[in-house]
Short mmCIF file of C-alpha atoms and ligand atoms in Angstrom, two decimals:
data_model
loop_
_atom_site.label_atom_id
_atom_site.label_comp_id
_atom_site.label_asym_id
_atom_site.label_seq_id
_atom_site.Cartn_x
_atom_site.Cartn_y
_atom_site.Cartn_z
CA MET S 57 103.93 -40.19 179.63
CA MET S 58 104.97 -40.93 183.26
CA LYS S 59 103.48 -38.45 185.74
CA LEU S 60 106.15 -36.68 187.75
CA THR S 61 105.47 -35.52 191.31
CA THR S 62 107.53 -32.64 192.65
CA LEU S 63 108.51 -32.25 196.30
CA GLU S 64 106.24 -29.23 196.56
CA GLU S 65 103.22 -31.22 195.28
CA HIS S 66 104.04 -34.12 197.53
CA ILE S 67 104.32 -31.92 200.64
CA ILE S 68 101.03 -30.19 199.88
CA HIS S 69 99.33 -33.50 199.20
CA ALA S 70 100.58 -34.84 202.58
CA GLN S 71 99.45 -31.66 204.34
CA ASN S 72 95.97 -31.97 202.87
CA LYS S 73 95.51 -35.21 204.72
CA PHE S 74 95.51 -33.17 207.97
CA PRO S 75 92.59 -30.69 207.70
CA GLY S 76 93.77 -28.64 210.72
CA ALA S 77 97.37 -28.30 209.49
CA THR S 78 98.65 -24.70 209.44
CA GLY S 79 101.09 -25.42 206.63
CA ASP S 80 104.04 -24.24 208.69
CA LEU S 81 105.90 -27.55 208.66
CA SER S 82 105.31 -27.81 204.91
CA GLN S 83 106.78 -24.34 204.49
CA LEU S 84 109.80 -25.31 206.60
CA LEU S 85 110.47 -28.36 204.44
CA ARG S 86 110.15 -26.23 201.32
CA ASP S 87 112.59 -23.65 202.75
CA ILE S 88 115.13 -26.44 203.52
CA ALA S 89 114.67 -27.84 199.96
CA LEU S 90 115.34 -24.40 198.49
CA ALA S 91 118.58 -24.08 200.51
CA ALA S 92 119.52 -27.61 199.38
CA LYS S 93 119.14 -26.65 195.73
CA ILE S 94 121.43 -23.69 196.20
CA ILE S 95 123.97 -25.78 198.09
CA SER S 96 123.79 -28.45 195.37
CA ARG S 97 124.53 -25.87 192.70
CA GLU S 98 127.52 -24.59 194.65
CA VAL S 99 128.80 -28.13 195.38
CA ASN S 100 128.72 -28.90 191.68
CA LYS S 101 130.72 -25.88 190.72
CA ALA S 102 132.95 -25.85 193.79
CA GLY S 103 136.08 -27.05 192.00
CA ILE S 104 135.64 -24.41 189.29
CA THR S 105 134.97 -21.42 191.53
CA ASN S 106 137.73 -22.35 193.95
CA ILE S 107 135.34 -22.47 196.84
CA LEU S 108 137.01 -25.62 197.95
CA GLY S 109 139.64 -25.64 200.64
CA LEU S 110 140.20 -24.43 204.14
CA ASP S 111 139.15 -20.97 205.11
CA GLY S 112 141.58 -21.06 208.00
CA ALA S 113 139.01 -21.19 210.82
CA SER S 114 137.97 -24.05 213.12
CA ASN S 115 134.47 -25.06 214.10
CA VAL S 116 133.32 -25.52 217.73
CA HIS S 117 134.82 -29.00 217.83
CA GLY S 118 138.27 -27.86 216.73
CA GLU S 119 137.81 -29.35 213.22
CA SER S 120 139.03 -27.32 210.32
CA VAL S 121 136.11 -25.51 208.59
CA LYS S 122 135.98 -25.43 204.85
CA LYS S 123 134.35 -22.73 202.76
CA LEU S 124 131.55 -24.97 201.59
CA ASP S 125 130.62 -25.77 205.21
CA LEU S 126 130.18 -22.04 205.88
CA PHE S 127 128.26 -21.52 202.67
CA ALA S 128 125.89 -24.37 203.47
CA ASN S 129 125.42 -23.11 207.05
CA GLU S 130 124.59 -19.61 205.84
CA GLN S 131 122.17 -20.85 203.15
CA LEU S 132 120.23 -23.09 205.52
CA GLN S 133 120.08 -20.47 208.21
CA SER S 134 118.91 -17.80 205.82
CA ALA S 135 116.31 -20.17 204.42
CA LEU S 136 115.04 -20.96 207.90
CA GLY S 137 114.85 -17.28 208.72
CA ARG S 138 112.55 -16.56 205.72
CA SER S 139 109.22 -17.58 207.14
CA ASN S 140 109.26 -16.69 210.85
CA ILE S 141 108.27 -20.25 211.81
CA THR S 142 111.61 -21.31 213.26
CA CYS S 143 112.65 -19.80 216.56
CA MET S 144 116.03 -21.45 217.09
CA VAL S 145 118.62 -23.24 214.99
CA ILE S 146 121.39 -25.43 216.31
CA SER S 147 124.09 -26.15 213.80
CA GLU S 148 127.26 -28.15 213.88
CA GLU S 149 129.03 -24.98 212.72
CA ASN S 150 127.85 -22.78 215.62
CA GLU S 151 128.95 -23.23 219.21
CA GLY S 152 125.73 -21.98 220.82
CA VAL S 153 122.15 -21.90 219.67
CA VAL S 154 121.20 -19.40 216.99
CA ARG S 155 117.99 -17.47 217.82
CA LEU S 156 116.18 -16.29 214.76
CA SER S 157 114.67 -12.83 214.67
CA ASP S 158 111.13 -14.02 215.45
CA GLU S 159 111.47 -15.91 218.73
CA SER S 160 107.79 -16.77 218.64
CA GLY S 161 108.42 -19.24 215.81
CA LYS S 162 107.07 -22.70 216.50
CA TYR S 163 109.95 -24.90 215.42
CA ILE S 164 113.45 -25.66 216.64
CA VAL S 165 115.75 -26.98 213.89
CA TYR S 166 118.97 -28.92 214.32
CA MET S 167 121.27 -29.29 211.32
CA ASP S 168 124.56 -30.52 210.10
CA PRO S 169 124.91 -28.23 207.07
CA LEU S 170 127.68 -30.25 205.44
CA ASP S 171 128.19 -33.76 206.67
CA GLY S 172 131.28 -35.70 205.57
CA SER S 173 133.31 -32.55 204.98
CA SER S 174 136.56 -34.51 204.62
CA ASN S 175 135.08 -35.64 201.29
CA ILE S 176 134.96 -32.12 199.85
CA ASP S 177 138.52 -32.04 198.61
CA ILE S 178 138.12 -35.28 196.71
CA SER S 179 134.73 -34.41 195.14
CA ALA S 180 133.10 -37.38 196.91
CA THR S 181 129.59 -37.41 198.39
CA ILE S 182 128.65 -34.97 201.10
CA GLY S 183 125.30 -34.17 202.65
CA SER S 184 123.11 -31.94 204.79
CA ILE S 185 121.08 -33.37 207.67
CA PHE S 186 118.11 -31.73 209.49
CA SER S 187 115.94 -32.53 212.45
CA ILE S 188 112.85 -30.57 213.44
CA TYR S 189 111.21 -30.24 216.95
CA ILE S 190 108.30 -28.21 218.25
CA ARG S 191 109.23 -25.51 220.71
CA PRO S 192 107.73 -26.51 224.11
CA GLU S 193 104.82 -24.39 225.29
CA SER S 194 106.05 -21.97 227.96
CA LYS S 195 105.55 -18.35 229.00
CA GLU S 196 109.28 -18.16 229.72
CA PRO S 197 111.66 -16.71 227.11
CA LEU S 198 113.21 -19.26 224.78
CA ARG S 199 116.05 -21.18 226.39
CA GLU S 200 118.71 -23.58 225.12
CA VAL S 201 117.26 -26.29 227.33
CA ASP S 202 114.06 -26.12 225.23
CA ALA S 203 116.06 -27.73 222.43
CA LEU S 204 117.18 -30.67 224.56
CA GLN S 205 114.44 -33.07 223.51
CA PRO S 206 114.81 -36.81 222.77
CA GLY S 207 114.68 -37.96 219.16
CA THR S 208 111.23 -39.47 219.70
CA LYS S 209 109.89 -35.85 219.72
CA GLN S 210 111.08 -35.05 216.21
CA VAL S 211 108.25 -33.94 213.97
CA ALA S 212 110.29 -34.26 210.80
CA ALA S 213 113.83 -35.11 209.80
CA GLY S 214 115.77 -35.78 206.64
CA TYR S 215 118.90 -35.38 204.64
CA VAL S 216 120.12 -34.20 201.29
CA LEU S 217 123.06 -35.92 199.54
CA TYR S 218 125.18 -34.19 196.98
CA GLY S 219 126.54 -37.20 195.09
CA SER S 220 126.36 -38.42 191.53
CA SER S 221 122.90 -36.97 191.76
CA THR S 222 121.35 -34.83 194.48
CA VAL S 223 118.75 -36.68 196.51
CA MET S 224 116.57 -35.65 199.41
CA ALA S 225 114.94 -38.05 201.88
CA TYR S 226 112.54 -36.90 204.61
CA THR S 227 110.01 -38.24 207.01
CA THR S 228 107.25 -36.62 209.00
CA GLY S 229 106.45 -39.88 210.77
CA MET S 230 104.46 -41.36 207.83
CA GLY S 231 107.19 -43.32 206.13
CA VAL S 232 110.25 -42.12 204.17
CA GLN S 233 109.91 -40.24 200.90
CA LEU S 234 112.87 -40.00 198.47
CA PHE S 235 113.37 -37.31 195.82
CA THR S 236 115.97 -36.71 193.14
CA LEU S 237 116.90 -33.26 191.94
CA ASP S 238 116.40 -32.63 188.23
CA PRO S 239 118.88 -29.81 187.75
CA SER S 240 117.46 -28.96 184.32
CA ILE S 241 114.16 -27.86 185.84
CA GLY S 242 115.39 -27.15 189.38
CA GLU S 243 112.87 -29.45 191.01
CA PHE S 244 113.11 -32.38 193.42
CA ILE S 245 111.12 -35.18 191.75
CA LEU S 246 109.64 -38.07 193.76
CA SER S 247 111.74 -41.13 193.07
CA GLU S 248 110.50 -43.53 195.76
CA GLU S 249 107.52 -43.35 198.12
CA ASP S 250 107.44 -45.06 201.49
CA VAL S 251 111.01 -46.50 201.20
CA ARG S 252 111.56 -49.71 203.18
CA ILE S 253 114.96 -50.90 204.29
CA PRO S 254 115.66 -54.60 203.61
CA GLU S 255 115.16 -56.67 206.75
CA THR S 256 118.71 -58.03 206.36
CA GLY S 257 121.67 -57.03 204.20
CA ASN S 258 125.18 -58.19 203.43
CA ILE S 259 127.10 -54.94 203.85
CA TYR S 260 128.86 -53.73 206.98
CA SER S 261 130.11 -50.14 207.12
CA THR S 262 132.53 -48.78 209.65
CA ASP S 263 136.04 -47.30 209.84
CA GLU S 264 137.80 -50.63 210.24
CA GLY S 265 141.15 -48.89 210.45
CA SER S 266 140.15 -48.08 214.01
CA TYR S 267 139.83 -51.77 214.92
CA ILE S 268 142.66 -51.56 217.46
CA TYR S 269 140.64 -49.06 219.52
CA TRP S 270 137.45 -51.17 219.66
CA ASP S 271 135.90 -53.36 222.39
CA GLU S 272 136.22 -57.10 222.02
CA ALA S 273 132.52 -57.61 221.27
CA LEU S 274 132.65 -55.38 218.22
CA LYS S 275 135.91 -56.99 217.03
CA LYS S 276 134.16 -60.38 217.22
CA TYR S 277 131.07 -59.13 215.36
CA VAL S 278 133.19 -57.79 212.47
CA LYS S 279 135.03 -61.16 212.34
CA TYR S 280 131.52 -62.72 212.12
CA CYS S 281 130.72 -60.43 209.15
CA GLN S 282 133.91 -61.61 207.42
CA ALA S 283 133.36 -65.32 208.07
CA PHE S 284 132.23 -67.72 205.30
CA ASP S 285 128.60 -68.96 205.58
CA THR S 286 126.45 -69.51 202.52
CA GLU S 287 123.18 -69.58 204.48
CA THR S 288 123.58 -66.04 205.78
CA ASN S 289 125.31 -64.78 202.65
CA ARG S 290 128.65 -64.19 204.37
CA PRO S 291 131.29 -62.90 204.11
CA TYR S 292 129.57 -59.50 203.91
CA LYS S 293 130.95 -56.65 201.83
CA ALA S 294 132.65 -53.70 203.54
CA ARG S 295 131.71 -50.21 202.34
CA TYR S 296 132.64 -46.88 203.98
CA ILE S 297 132.11 -43.54 202.33
CA GLY S 298 133.08 -41.50 205.37
CA CYS S 299 129.98 -39.33 205.15
CA MET S 300 127.41 -40.68 207.61
CA ALA S 301 124.42 -39.47 205.61
CA ALA S 302 125.76 -41.24 202.51
CA ASP S 303 126.61 -44.42 204.39
CA VAL S 304 123.18 -44.51 206.00
CA HIS S 305 121.46 -43.74 202.63
CA ARG S 306 123.19 -46.80 201.11
CA THR S 307 122.18 -48.85 204.15
CA LEU S 308 118.56 -47.61 203.72
CA LEU S 309 118.41 -48.74 200.11
CA GLU S 310 120.58 -51.89 200.14
CA GLY S 311 120.37 -53.05 203.78
CA GLY S 312 123.13 -53.98 206.17
CA ILE S 313 124.62 -52.07 209.10
CA PHE S 314 126.51 -48.79 209.66
CA MET S 315 128.52 -48.50 212.88
CA TYR S 316 130.41 -45.65 214.56
CA PRO S 317 131.26 -47.18 217.92
CA ASP S 318 132.64 -45.85 221.17
CA SER S 319 136.30 -46.79 221.43
CA SER S 320 139.42 -46.03 223.38
CA LYS S 321 139.94 -43.18 220.88
CA TYR S 322 136.36 -41.82 221.10
CA PRO S 323 134.98 -42.92 224.49
CA ASN S 324 131.52 -41.42 223.65
CA GLY S 325 131.63 -42.14 219.94
CA LYS S 326 132.26 -39.37 217.44
CA LEU S 327 128.94 -38.75 215.72
CA ARG S 328 126.53 -36.10 217.06
CA LEU S 329 123.33 -37.26 218.67
CA MET S 330 121.12 -34.26 217.80
CA TYR S 331 122.00 -33.45 214.18
CA GLU S 332 123.41 -36.70 212.88
CA CYS S 333 122.17 -39.71 214.81
CA ASN S 334 118.64 -38.72 215.76
CA PRO S 335 117.50 -37.60 212.29
CA LEU S 336 119.07 -40.57 210.55
CA SER S 337 117.59 -42.91 213.16
CA TYR S 338 114.16 -41.41 212.54
CA ILE S 339 114.55 -42.10 208.82
CA ILE S 340 115.81 -45.67 209.32
CA GLU S 341 113.11 -46.51 211.90
CA GLN S 342 110.41 -45.09 209.64
CA ALA S 343 111.72 -47.38 206.88
CA GLY S 344 111.50 -50.41 209.20
CA GLY S 345 115.10 -50.49 210.47
CA VAL S 346 116.68 -50.16 213.91
CA SER S 347 119.10 -47.71 215.57
CA THR S 348 120.86 -48.20 218.91
CA ASN S 349 123.82 -46.97 220.88
CA GLY S 350 124.57 -50.53 221.94
CA SER S 351 122.22 -50.53 224.95
CA SER S 352 119.37 -48.11 224.17
CA ARG S 353 117.33 -46.92 221.24
CA ILE S 354 119.10 -43.80 219.92
CA MET S 355 115.81 -41.82 219.70
CA GLU S 356 115.07 -42.42 223.42
CA ILE S 357 118.33 -40.87 224.70
CA GLN S 358 117.61 -37.77 226.79
CA PRO S 359 120.17 -35.24 225.52
CA LYS S 360 122.25 -33.28 228.03
CA GLU S 361 123.89 -30.88 225.60
CA ILE S 362 123.31 -29.78 222.08
CA HIS S 363 126.59 -31.05 220.61
CA GLU S 364 126.87 -34.36 222.49
CA CYS S 365 128.20 -37.48 220.80
CA THR S 366 126.94 -41.04 220.89
CA PRO S 367 128.03 -44.42 219.55
CA ILE S 368 125.64 -45.64 216.87
CA TYR S 369 124.74 -48.97 215.24
CA ILE S 370 122.04 -48.48 212.61
CA GLY S 371 120.47 -50.39 209.75
CA SER S 372 118.57 -53.50 208.90
CA LYS S 373 116.68 -55.10 211.78
CA LYS S 374 118.32 -58.50 211.53
CA ASN S 375 121.85 -57.13 211.22
CA VAL S 376 121.53 -54.84 214.29
CA GLU S 377 119.90 -57.64 216.30
CA LYS S 378 122.84 -59.95 215.48
CA LEU S 379 125.31 -57.31 216.64
CA GLU S 380 123.32 -56.92 219.91
CA GLU S 381 123.81 -60.66 220.52
CA PHE S 382 127.56 -60.07 220.51
CA PHE S 383 127.23 -57.11 222.91
CA LEU S 384 125.09 -59.24 225.31
CA ALA S 385 127.39 -62.32 225.13
P1 FDP C 295 133.30 -35.59 208.78
O1 FDP C 295 134.11 -35.63 210.02
O2 FDP C 295 134.14 -35.80 207.49
O3 FDP C 295 132.33 -34.45 208.65
O4 FDP C 295 130.19 -35.80 210.84
C1 FDP C 295 131.30 -36.55 211.07
C2 FDP C 295 131.72 -37.44 209.92
O5 FDP C 295 132.31 -36.85 208.80
C3 FDP C 295 130.64 -38.41 209.39
O6 FDP C 295 129.88 -37.91 208.35
C4 FDP C 295 131.42 -39.61 209.00
O7 FDP C 295 130.66 -40.81 208.98
C5 FDP C 295 132.49 -39.63 210.05
O8 FDP C 295 132.66 -38.31 210.54
C6 FDP C 295 133.84 -40.05 209.49
O9 FDP C 295 134.71 -40.17 210.58
P2 FDP C 295 136.12 -40.89 210.48
O10 FDP C 295 136.99 -40.01 209.66
O11 FDP C 295 136.56 -41.02 211.90
O12 FDP C 295 135.85 -42.25 209.85
#
């Protein structure tokens, strides 16, 4: 019989490779996984329990908030509050930072509790994204500025997708591990260890309906993707789920490129640096891919504010390099 490895076992095994490890990060990942299981259960019965739909409020970006977003936010925050190892949480759903009761906790956690929320009403894939930093050493009380660290300082990051199955991918800087939730036993089971993104792929993913708002270089690159060339396997396919975590997950497994550019409509891009772009960039880089804002590596951007946006071009090395050629031309 095939031996199954649970997420818990995998985390403990990884921790044992570091004799001095306190186990705090492992606990944090387990807390997030527990919240993910509860969110997954709720997502699956959302249509039945009428949890779907607007609750009438707006989030800090003026977007309408749906009940499931609030539920996911509450579940993750309560999970992070369980073990007194997280001092501060920054969530897409909260305007300011959320200080947890024990401010001595070692970790700062960014999260997008429910990414792709416009997919909720159509029962399409949504996700949760998280990104973990160490609180800087200081005798001063905890400040918001302590959370403004570049993505290169992440100690762990990952996402959970609630799709045709629930999957969780995470990295602690030692490759990307992928798990699938077996709902019958309530366990995330290891489905792929050390996932590698193909070096090149034939899928491009972007909201092409916004073409009119784009720069010329990007327009030309997309025309390149659509041109016929047998040697480079073009024309590429276009795929766009409208949930960044899901689009990046497909890119991780099948290769290609995901793009959310800056444009005349969104001069700084639309996606959030700290809880969308950095964690997914960490995953993609750990799998051998590349992530840029068009001129710099996403993970090297020094953040100025917790909710800032950035353009992003992320995916297979060769695809992103080709796009950069268009930007440099
Ligand atoms: P959503 O607004 O539905 O939560 O986080 C923002 C995000 O989804 C991403 O997940 C997704 O890739 C993008 O926005 C979709 O934006 P567009 O509707 O502008 O394509």
